[in-house]
Coordinates of C-alpha atoms in Angstrom, one line a residue:
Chain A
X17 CA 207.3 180.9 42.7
X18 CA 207.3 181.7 46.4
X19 CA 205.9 178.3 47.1
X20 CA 208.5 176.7 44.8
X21 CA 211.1 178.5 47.0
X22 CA 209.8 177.5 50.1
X23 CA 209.0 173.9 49.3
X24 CA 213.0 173.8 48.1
X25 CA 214.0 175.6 50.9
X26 CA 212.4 172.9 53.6
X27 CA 213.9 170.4 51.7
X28 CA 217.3 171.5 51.4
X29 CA 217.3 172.5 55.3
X30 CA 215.7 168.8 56.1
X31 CA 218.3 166.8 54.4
X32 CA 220.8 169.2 55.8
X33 CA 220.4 168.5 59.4
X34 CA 218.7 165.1 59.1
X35 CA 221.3 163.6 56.5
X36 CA 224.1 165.3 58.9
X37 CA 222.7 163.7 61.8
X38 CA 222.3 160.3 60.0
X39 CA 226.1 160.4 58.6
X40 CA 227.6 161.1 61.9
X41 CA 225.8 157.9 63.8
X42 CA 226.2 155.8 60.8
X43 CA 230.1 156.7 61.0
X44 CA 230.2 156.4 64.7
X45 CA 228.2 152.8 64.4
X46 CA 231.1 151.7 61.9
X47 CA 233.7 152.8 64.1
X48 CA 232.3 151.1 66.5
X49 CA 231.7 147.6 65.2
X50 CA 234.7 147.9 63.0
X51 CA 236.9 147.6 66.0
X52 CA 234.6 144.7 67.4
X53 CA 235.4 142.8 64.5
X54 CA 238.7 143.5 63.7
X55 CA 239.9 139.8 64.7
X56 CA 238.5 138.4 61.6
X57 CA 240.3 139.1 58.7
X58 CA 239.3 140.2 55.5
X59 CA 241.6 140.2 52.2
X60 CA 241.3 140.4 48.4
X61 CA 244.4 137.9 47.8
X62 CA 242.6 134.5 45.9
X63 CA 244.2 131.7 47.9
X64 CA 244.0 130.8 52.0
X65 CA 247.4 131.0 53.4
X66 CA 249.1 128.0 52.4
X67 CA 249.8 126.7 56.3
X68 CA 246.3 126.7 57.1
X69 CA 243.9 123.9 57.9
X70 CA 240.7 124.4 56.6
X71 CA 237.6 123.0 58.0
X72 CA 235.4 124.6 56.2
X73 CA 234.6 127.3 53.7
X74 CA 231.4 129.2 52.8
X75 CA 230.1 132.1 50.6
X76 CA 229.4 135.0 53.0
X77 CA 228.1 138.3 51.4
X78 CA 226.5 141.8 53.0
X79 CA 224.9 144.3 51.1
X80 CA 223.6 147.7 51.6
X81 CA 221.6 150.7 50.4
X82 CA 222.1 154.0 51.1
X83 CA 220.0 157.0 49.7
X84 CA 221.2 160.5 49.9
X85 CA 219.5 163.5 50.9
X86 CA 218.4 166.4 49.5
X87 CA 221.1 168.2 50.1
X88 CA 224.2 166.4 49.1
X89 CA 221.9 166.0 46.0
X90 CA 222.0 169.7 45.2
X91 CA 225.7 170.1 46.6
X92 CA 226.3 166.8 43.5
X93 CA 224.1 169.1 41.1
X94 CA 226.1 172.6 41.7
X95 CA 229.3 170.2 41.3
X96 CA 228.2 168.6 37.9
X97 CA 228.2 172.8 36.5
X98 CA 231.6 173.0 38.1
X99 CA 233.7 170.4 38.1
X100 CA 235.4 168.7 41.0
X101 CA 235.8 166.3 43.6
X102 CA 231.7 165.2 44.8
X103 CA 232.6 165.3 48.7
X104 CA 229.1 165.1 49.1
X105 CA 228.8 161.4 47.6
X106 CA 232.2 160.8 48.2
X107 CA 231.0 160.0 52.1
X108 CA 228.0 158.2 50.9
X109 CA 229.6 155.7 49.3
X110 CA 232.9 155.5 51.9
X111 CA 229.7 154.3 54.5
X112 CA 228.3 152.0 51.9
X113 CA 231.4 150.1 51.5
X114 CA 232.7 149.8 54.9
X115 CA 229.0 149.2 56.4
X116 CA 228.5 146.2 53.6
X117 CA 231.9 144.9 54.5
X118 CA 230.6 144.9 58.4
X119 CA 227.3 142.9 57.1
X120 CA 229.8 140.1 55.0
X121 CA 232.0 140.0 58.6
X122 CA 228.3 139.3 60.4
X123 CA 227.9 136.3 58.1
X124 CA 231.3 135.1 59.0
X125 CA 231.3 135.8 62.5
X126 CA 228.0 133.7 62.5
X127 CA 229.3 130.4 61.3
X128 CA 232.5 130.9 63.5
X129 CA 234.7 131.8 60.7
X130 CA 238.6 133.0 61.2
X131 CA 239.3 134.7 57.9
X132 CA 237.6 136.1 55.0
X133 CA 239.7 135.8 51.7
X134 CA 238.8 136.9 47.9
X135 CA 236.7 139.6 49.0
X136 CA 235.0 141.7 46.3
X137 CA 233.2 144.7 46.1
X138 CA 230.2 145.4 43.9
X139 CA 228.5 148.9 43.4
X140 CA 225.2 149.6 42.0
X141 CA 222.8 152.8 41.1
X142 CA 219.3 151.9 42.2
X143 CA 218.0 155.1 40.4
X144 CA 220.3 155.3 37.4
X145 CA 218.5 157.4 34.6
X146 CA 215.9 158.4 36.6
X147 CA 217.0 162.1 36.8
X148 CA 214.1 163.0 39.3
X149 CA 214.7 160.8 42.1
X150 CA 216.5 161.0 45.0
X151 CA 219.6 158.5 44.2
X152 CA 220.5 155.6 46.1
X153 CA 223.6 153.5 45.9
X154 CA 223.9 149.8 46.6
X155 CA 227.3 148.2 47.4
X156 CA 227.7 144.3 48.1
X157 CA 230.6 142.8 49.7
X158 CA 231.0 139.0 49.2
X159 CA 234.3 137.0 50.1
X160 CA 235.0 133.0 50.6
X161 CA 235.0 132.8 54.5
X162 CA 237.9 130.1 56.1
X163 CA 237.2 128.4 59.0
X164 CA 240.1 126.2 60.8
Chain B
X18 CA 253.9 134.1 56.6
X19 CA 252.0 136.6 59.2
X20 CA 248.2 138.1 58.1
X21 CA 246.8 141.5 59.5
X22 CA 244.6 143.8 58.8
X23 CA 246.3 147.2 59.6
X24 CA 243.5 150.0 61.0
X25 CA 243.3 152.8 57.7
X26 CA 243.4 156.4 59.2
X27 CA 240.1 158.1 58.8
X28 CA 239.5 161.2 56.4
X29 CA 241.5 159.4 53.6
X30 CA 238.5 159.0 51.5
X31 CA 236.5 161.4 52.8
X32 CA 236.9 165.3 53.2
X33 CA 236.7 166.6 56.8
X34 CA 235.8 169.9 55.7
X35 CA 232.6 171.0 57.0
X36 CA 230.4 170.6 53.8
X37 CA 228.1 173.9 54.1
X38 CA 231.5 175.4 53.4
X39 CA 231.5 173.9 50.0
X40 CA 228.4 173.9 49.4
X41 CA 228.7 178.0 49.7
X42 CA 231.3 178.4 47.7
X43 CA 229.3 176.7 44.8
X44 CA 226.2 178.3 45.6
X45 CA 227.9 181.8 45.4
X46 CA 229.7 181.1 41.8
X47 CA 225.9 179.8 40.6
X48 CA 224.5 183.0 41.3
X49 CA 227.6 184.7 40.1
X50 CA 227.2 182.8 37.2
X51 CA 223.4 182.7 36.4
X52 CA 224.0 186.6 37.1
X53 CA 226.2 187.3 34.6
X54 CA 224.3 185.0 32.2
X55 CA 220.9 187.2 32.9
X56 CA 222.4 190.7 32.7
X57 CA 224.9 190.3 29.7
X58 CA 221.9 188.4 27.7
X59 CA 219.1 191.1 29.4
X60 CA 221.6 194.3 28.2
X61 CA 222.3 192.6 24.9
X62 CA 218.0 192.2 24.4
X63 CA 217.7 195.3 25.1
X64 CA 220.1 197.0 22.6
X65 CA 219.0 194.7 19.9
X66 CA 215.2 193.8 20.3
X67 CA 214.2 197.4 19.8
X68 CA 216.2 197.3 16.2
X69 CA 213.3 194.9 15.0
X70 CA 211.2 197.3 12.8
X71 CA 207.7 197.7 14.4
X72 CA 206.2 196.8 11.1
X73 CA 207.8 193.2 11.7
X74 CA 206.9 193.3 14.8
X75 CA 203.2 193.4 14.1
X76 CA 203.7 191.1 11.2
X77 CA 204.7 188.4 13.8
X78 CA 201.9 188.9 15.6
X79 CA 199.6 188.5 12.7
X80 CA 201.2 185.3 11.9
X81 CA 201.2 183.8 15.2
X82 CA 197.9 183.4 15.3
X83 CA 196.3 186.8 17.6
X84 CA 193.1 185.0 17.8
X85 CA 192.6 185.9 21.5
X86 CA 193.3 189.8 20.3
X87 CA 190.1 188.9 18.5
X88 CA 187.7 188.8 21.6
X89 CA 184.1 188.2 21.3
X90 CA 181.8 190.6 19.4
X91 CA 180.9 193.1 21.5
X92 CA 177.4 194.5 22.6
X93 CA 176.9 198.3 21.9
X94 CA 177.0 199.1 25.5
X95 CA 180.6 197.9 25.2
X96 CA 181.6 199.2 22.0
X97 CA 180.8 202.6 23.2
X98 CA 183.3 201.6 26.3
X99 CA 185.9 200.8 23.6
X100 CA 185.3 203.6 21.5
X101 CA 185.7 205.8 24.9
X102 CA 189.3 203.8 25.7
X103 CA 190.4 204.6 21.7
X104 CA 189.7 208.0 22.3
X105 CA 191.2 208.7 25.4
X106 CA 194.4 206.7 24.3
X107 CA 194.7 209.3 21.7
X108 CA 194.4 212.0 23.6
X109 CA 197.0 210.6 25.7
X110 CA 199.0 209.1 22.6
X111 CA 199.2 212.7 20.9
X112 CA 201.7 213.9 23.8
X113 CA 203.9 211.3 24.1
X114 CA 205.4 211.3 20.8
X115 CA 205.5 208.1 19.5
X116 CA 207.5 207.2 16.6
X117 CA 205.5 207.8 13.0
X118 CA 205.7 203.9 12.3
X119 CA 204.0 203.0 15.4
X120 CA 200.8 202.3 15.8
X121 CA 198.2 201.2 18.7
X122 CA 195.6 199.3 18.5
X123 CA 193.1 199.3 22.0
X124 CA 191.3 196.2 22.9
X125 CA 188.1 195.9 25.6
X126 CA 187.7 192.9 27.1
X127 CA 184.7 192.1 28.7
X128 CA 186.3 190.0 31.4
X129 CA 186.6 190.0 35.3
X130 CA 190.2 190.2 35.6
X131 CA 191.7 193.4 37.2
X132 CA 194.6 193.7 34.7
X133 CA 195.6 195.5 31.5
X134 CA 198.7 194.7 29.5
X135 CA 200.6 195.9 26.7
X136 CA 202.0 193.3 24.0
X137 CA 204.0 193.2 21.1
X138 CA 202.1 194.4 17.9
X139 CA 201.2 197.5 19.5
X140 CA 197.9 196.1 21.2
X141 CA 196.7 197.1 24.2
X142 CA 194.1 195.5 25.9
X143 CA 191.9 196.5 29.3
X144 CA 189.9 194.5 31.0
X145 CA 187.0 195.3 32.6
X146 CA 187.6 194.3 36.2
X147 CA 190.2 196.9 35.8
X148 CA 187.9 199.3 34.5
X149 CA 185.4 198.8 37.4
X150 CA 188.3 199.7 40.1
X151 CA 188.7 202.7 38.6
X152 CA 187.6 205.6 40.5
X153 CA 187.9 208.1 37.8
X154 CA 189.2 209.2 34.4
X155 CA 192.5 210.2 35.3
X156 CA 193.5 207.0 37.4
X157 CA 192.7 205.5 33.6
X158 CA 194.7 207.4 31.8
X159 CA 197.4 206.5 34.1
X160 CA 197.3 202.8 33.1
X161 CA 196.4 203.3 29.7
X162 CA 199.2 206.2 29.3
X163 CA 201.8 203.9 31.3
X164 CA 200.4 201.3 28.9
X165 CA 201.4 203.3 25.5
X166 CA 205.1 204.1 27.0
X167 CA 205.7 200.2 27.4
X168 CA 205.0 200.3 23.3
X169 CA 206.8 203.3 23.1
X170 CA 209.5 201.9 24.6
X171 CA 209.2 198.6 22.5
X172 CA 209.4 197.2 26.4
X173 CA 207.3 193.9 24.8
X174 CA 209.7 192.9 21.9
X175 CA 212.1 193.5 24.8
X176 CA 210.9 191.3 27.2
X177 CA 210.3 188.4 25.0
X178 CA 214.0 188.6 23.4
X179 CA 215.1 188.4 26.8
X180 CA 212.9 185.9 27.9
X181 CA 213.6 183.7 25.2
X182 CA 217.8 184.3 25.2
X183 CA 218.0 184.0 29.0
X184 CA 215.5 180.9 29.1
X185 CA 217.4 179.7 26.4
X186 CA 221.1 180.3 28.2
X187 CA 219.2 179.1 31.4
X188 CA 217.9 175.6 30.8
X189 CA 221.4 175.8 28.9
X190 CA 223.1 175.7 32.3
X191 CA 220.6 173.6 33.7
X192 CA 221.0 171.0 31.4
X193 CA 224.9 170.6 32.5
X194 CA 223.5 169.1 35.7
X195 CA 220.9 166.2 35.6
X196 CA 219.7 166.4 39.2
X197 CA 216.4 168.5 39.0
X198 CA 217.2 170.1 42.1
X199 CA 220.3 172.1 40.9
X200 CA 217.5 172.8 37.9
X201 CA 214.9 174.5 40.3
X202 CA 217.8 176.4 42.1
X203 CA 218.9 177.9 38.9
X204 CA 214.8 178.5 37.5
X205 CA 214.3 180.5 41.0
X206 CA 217.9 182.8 40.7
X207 CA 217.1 183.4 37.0
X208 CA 213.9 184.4 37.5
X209 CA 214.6 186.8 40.7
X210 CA 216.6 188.8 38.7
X211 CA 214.9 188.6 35.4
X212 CA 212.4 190.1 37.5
X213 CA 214.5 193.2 38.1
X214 CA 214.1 194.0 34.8
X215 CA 210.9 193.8 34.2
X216 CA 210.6 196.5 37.0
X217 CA 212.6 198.7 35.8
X218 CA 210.7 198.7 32.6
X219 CA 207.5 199.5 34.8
X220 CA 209.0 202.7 36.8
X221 CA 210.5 204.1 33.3
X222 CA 207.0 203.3 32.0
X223 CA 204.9 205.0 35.3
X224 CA 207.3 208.5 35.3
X225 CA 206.5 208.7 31.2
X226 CA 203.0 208.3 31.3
X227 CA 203.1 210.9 34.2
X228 CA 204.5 213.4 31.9
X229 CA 201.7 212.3 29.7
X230 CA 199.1 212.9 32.2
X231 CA 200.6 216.7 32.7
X232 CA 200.4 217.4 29.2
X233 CA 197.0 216.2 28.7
X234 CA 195.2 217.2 31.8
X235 CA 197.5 219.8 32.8
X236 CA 197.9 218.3 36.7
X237 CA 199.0 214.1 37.7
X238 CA 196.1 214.3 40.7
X239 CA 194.3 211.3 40.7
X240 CA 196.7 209.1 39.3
X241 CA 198.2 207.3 42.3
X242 CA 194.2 206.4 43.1
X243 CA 194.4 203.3 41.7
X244 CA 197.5 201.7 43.0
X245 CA 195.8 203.2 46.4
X246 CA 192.9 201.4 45.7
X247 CA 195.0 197.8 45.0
X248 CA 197.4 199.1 47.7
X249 CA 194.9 198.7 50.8
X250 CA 193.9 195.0 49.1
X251 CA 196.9 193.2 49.8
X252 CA 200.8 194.5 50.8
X253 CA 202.9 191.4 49.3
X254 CA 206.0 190.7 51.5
X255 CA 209.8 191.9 50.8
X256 CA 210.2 188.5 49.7
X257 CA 207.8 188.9 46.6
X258 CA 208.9 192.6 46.0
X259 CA 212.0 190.6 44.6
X260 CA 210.2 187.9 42.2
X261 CA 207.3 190.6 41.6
X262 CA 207.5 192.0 38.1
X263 CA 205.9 195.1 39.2
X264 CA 207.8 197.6 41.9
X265 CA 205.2 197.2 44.9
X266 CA 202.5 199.7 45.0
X267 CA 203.8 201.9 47.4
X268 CA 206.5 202.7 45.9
X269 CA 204.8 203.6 42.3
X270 CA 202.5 205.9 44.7
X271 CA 206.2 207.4 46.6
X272 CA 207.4 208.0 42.9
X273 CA 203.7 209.7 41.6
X274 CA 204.0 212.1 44.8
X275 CA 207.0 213.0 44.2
X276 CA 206.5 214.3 40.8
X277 CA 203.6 215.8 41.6
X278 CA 205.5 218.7 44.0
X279 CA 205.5 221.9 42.6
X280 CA 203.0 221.8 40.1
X281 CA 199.7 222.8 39.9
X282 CA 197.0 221.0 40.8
X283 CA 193.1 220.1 39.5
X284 CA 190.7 218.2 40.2
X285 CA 189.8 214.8 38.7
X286 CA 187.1 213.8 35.6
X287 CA 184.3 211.5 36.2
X288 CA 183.7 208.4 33.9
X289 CA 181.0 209.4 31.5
X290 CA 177.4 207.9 32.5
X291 CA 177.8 205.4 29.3
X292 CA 180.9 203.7 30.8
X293 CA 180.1 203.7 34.3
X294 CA 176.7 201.7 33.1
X295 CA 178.4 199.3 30.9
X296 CA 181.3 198.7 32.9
X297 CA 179.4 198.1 36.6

C-alpha cells in the first residue's frame, strides 16, 4: 500500500511540474509563431474572395498529438465524480488546435501561399476505450491554400 | 470586400486559474466524500453485522468451504500443543463471559508465520512462529485472550460486513470515473480510513483481554512481552501507523502499562517442557 502511494505520488508530482513546464513553452511557442504568421490568412468560409486571381491552389493540412500528464489525468478523473468544466483538458486541446493550425500555415507558407480558405478541424482520441492509458488527443487542420 | 484575421484574446478557452487550486478543491470533496461513504457504511456494519446469530454465522463458514481450518493431521508432539492452547483458552474464556450461543473452536498450525487471527465462526487459529516468540505463558494468554474478545465482540462478522459494503460503495464511486488513477486515489483514502477501524477493534480487543488476564492470573505482568519482543524488530513509520490495521506496538505496550498501575503484581509462568519441545 505504501508503495502504491508512493509510486502515485511520484507520478502525480512528475506530471505536475513537467506537464506545467511543457504547457507554458508550448503556449509561449504558439504565441510566438502565431504572430509570425499572422499575414497569411486562414478562414472557414468555402469560396476564395471573388476579386482574387488565383494562381494556384493546393491541399495543405498539419496535425498533432498531444498526451497529457498524469496529473491533468487525475484532475479529469476527480471531475468525472463531480461534474464540471475539465480545465485540465480544456488547455490540452486549446494547444492542439492552434499548434495544428500553425503546422497547416507551415505548409502554406512553404509553397508561397497568401490565404488559407475552407479550413476544417478534425479531433481524434488515440486511446479511446483503453481506460488504463495515459490519453492522447490528435487534432488535424486541413484547408485549400490560394496563391495569387 | 476586406479579409482579416482579428488576434482572439487569450484565456477565452482556457481558465487562468492556477489549476492546483482546482485540483484541491476536488481532492478535498473526494476525501470528504469517500469519508462519509466509509463511516456511515463502517457505523451501519457495525450496528447490524453483530444481529447475525452466531449459529449462522458458523453455518456460513461451514458452507464456504473451511478447508484450510482443516490443517494437516497433526503429530502427537503437536496435538499435545493444541490440547495446551484449548485449555488455556478456557481458562481464559471462563472470565470473559461470552454469550451462551458462542462457541470457540482453537486451531494449531504448524507453520512459520508469527501471526494468530481470529475469524468468523468462532475459530481461532495460532501459528507456531508465534508460539516460538513467546517468552512465556502469560504473553500467550494475552493474544489468545485478545483473540476471544475479537469473537466476543463478533469484531469478524464486523469486519467483513464492512469490508464488503464499503468495497462495494467504493468501487461504486470508482466506477463513476474511468481513469484508473482517480480509481487508485480513491482505493488508498478508503483504505486509510477503513484502517481506523480496524484499530479500534484491536485496542477494545487488547484492554478486554487485559481484564481477562487479571481475572485469570490475578496480575497483567508479562503481557506487554510480546509486542516488546516484535517492538525492537522493526518500528513502522507514522505513515504506516495510518494504513496499519494494528495500533503500533508502542502504543498497545503505553496502554498495557497503564492498566497495570495500581494493582498487584506476580510473576510470570513458564511454557510447560512439552510445548517448549514441540514448538522450538
Amino acid at each position: 500500500m505504501l508503495l502504491n502511494l508512493t509510486i502515485f505520488l511520484c507520478l502525480v508530482f512528475l506530471g505536475y511540474v513537467f506537464g506545467r513546464h511543457a504547457e507554458k513553452k508550448h503556449f509561449e511557442s504558439i504565441l510566438e509563431r502565431e504572430n509570425q504568421y499572422k499575414a497569411l490568412l486562414a478562414f472557414s468560409a468555402r469560396f476564395p474572395p471573388a476579386d482574387m486571381a488565383i494562381s494556384e491552389s493546393k491541399l495543405v493540412g498539419g496535425t498533432v498529438v498531444i498526451s497529457i500528464d498524469y496529473f491533468k489525468r487525475l484532475a479529469a478523473g476527480l471531475r468525472n465524480i463531480f461534474g464540471g468544466p475539465v480545465t485540465s483538458y480544456e488547455s490540452l486541446i486549446e494547444r492542439a488546435r492552434r499548434e495544428a493550425i500553425l503546422r497547416m500555415k507551415e505548409e502554406a507558407i512553404a509553397m508561397g501561399a497568401e490565404m488559407i480558405i475552407n479550413v476544417k478541424l478534425e479531433t481524434s482520441s488515440i486511446t479511446k476505450g483503453a481506460g488504463d492509458q495515459v490519453g492522447a488527443v490528435e487534432v488535424y487542420a486541413y484547408g485549400t491554400a490560394l496563391k495569387h | 470586400m476586406r479579409y482579416e484575421n482579428r488576434q482572439i484574446p487569450e484565456g477565452i478557452n482556457v481558465s487562468t486559474e492556477h489549476p492546483l487550486k482546482e485540483f484541491s478543491a476536488l481532492l478535498l470533496s473526494l476525501v470528504v466524500l469517500v469519508g462519509a461513504v466509509v463511516v456511515g457504511l463502517s457505523v451501519l456494519a457495525a450496528y447490524a453485522a453483530p444481529l447475525v446469530p452466531f449459529h449462522v454465522e458458523q453455518k456460513i463458514v461451514e458452507q464456504t468451504g473451511s478447508d484450510w481450518l482443516q490443517a494437516d493431521p497433526l503429530s502427537v508432539e503437536q496435538q499435545a500443543v493444541k490440547q495446551y492452547l484449548k485449555t488455556l483458552g478456557s481458562a481464559l474464556e471462563a472470565n470473559m463471559e461470552l454469550p451462551e450461543a458462542m462457541t470457540l473452536t482453537v486451531h494449531y498450525s504448524d507453520s512459520e508465520l508469527v501471526n494468530a487471527f481470529a475469524t468468523l465462526g468462532g475459530h481461532i487459529v495460532i501459528h507456531r512462529g508465534l508460539l516460538r516468540e513467546m517468552p512465556h505463558e502469560n504473553a500467550l494468554a494475552m493474544v489468545m485472550a485478545h483473540e476471544i474478545a475479537h469473537i466476543k465482540y463478533r469484531h469478524p462478522i464486523v469486519a467483513s460486513g464492512r469490508g464488503l459494503t464499503v468495497g462495494l460503495a467504493l468501487a461504486a464511486v470508482g466506477g463513476f470515473t474511468d481513469s484508473s488513477a482517480t480509481g487508485l486515489l480513491i482505493n488508498i483514502l478508503g483504505s486509510g480510513s477503513m484502517s481506523s477501524f480496524s484499530r479500534g477493534q484491536e485496542s477494545e480487543a487488547d484492554a478486554e483481554a487485559l481484564k481477562a488476564l487479571l481475572a485469570h492470573y490475578g496480575h497483567v505482568n508479562g503481557a506487554a512481552d510480546l509486542f516488546k519482543a516484535l517492538h525492537d524488530r522493526t518500528e513502522p513509520s507514522k505513515l504506516l501507523e495510518f494504513f496499519g490495521t494494528h495500533p503500533a506496538d508502542r502504543k498497545r505496550i503505553a496502554a498495557i502499562e497503564q492498566f497495570s498501575l495500581n494493582i498487584s503484581q506476580g510473576s510470570t509462568q513458564p511454557f510447560p517442557e512439552s510445548v517448549l519441545k514441540a514448538v522450538h
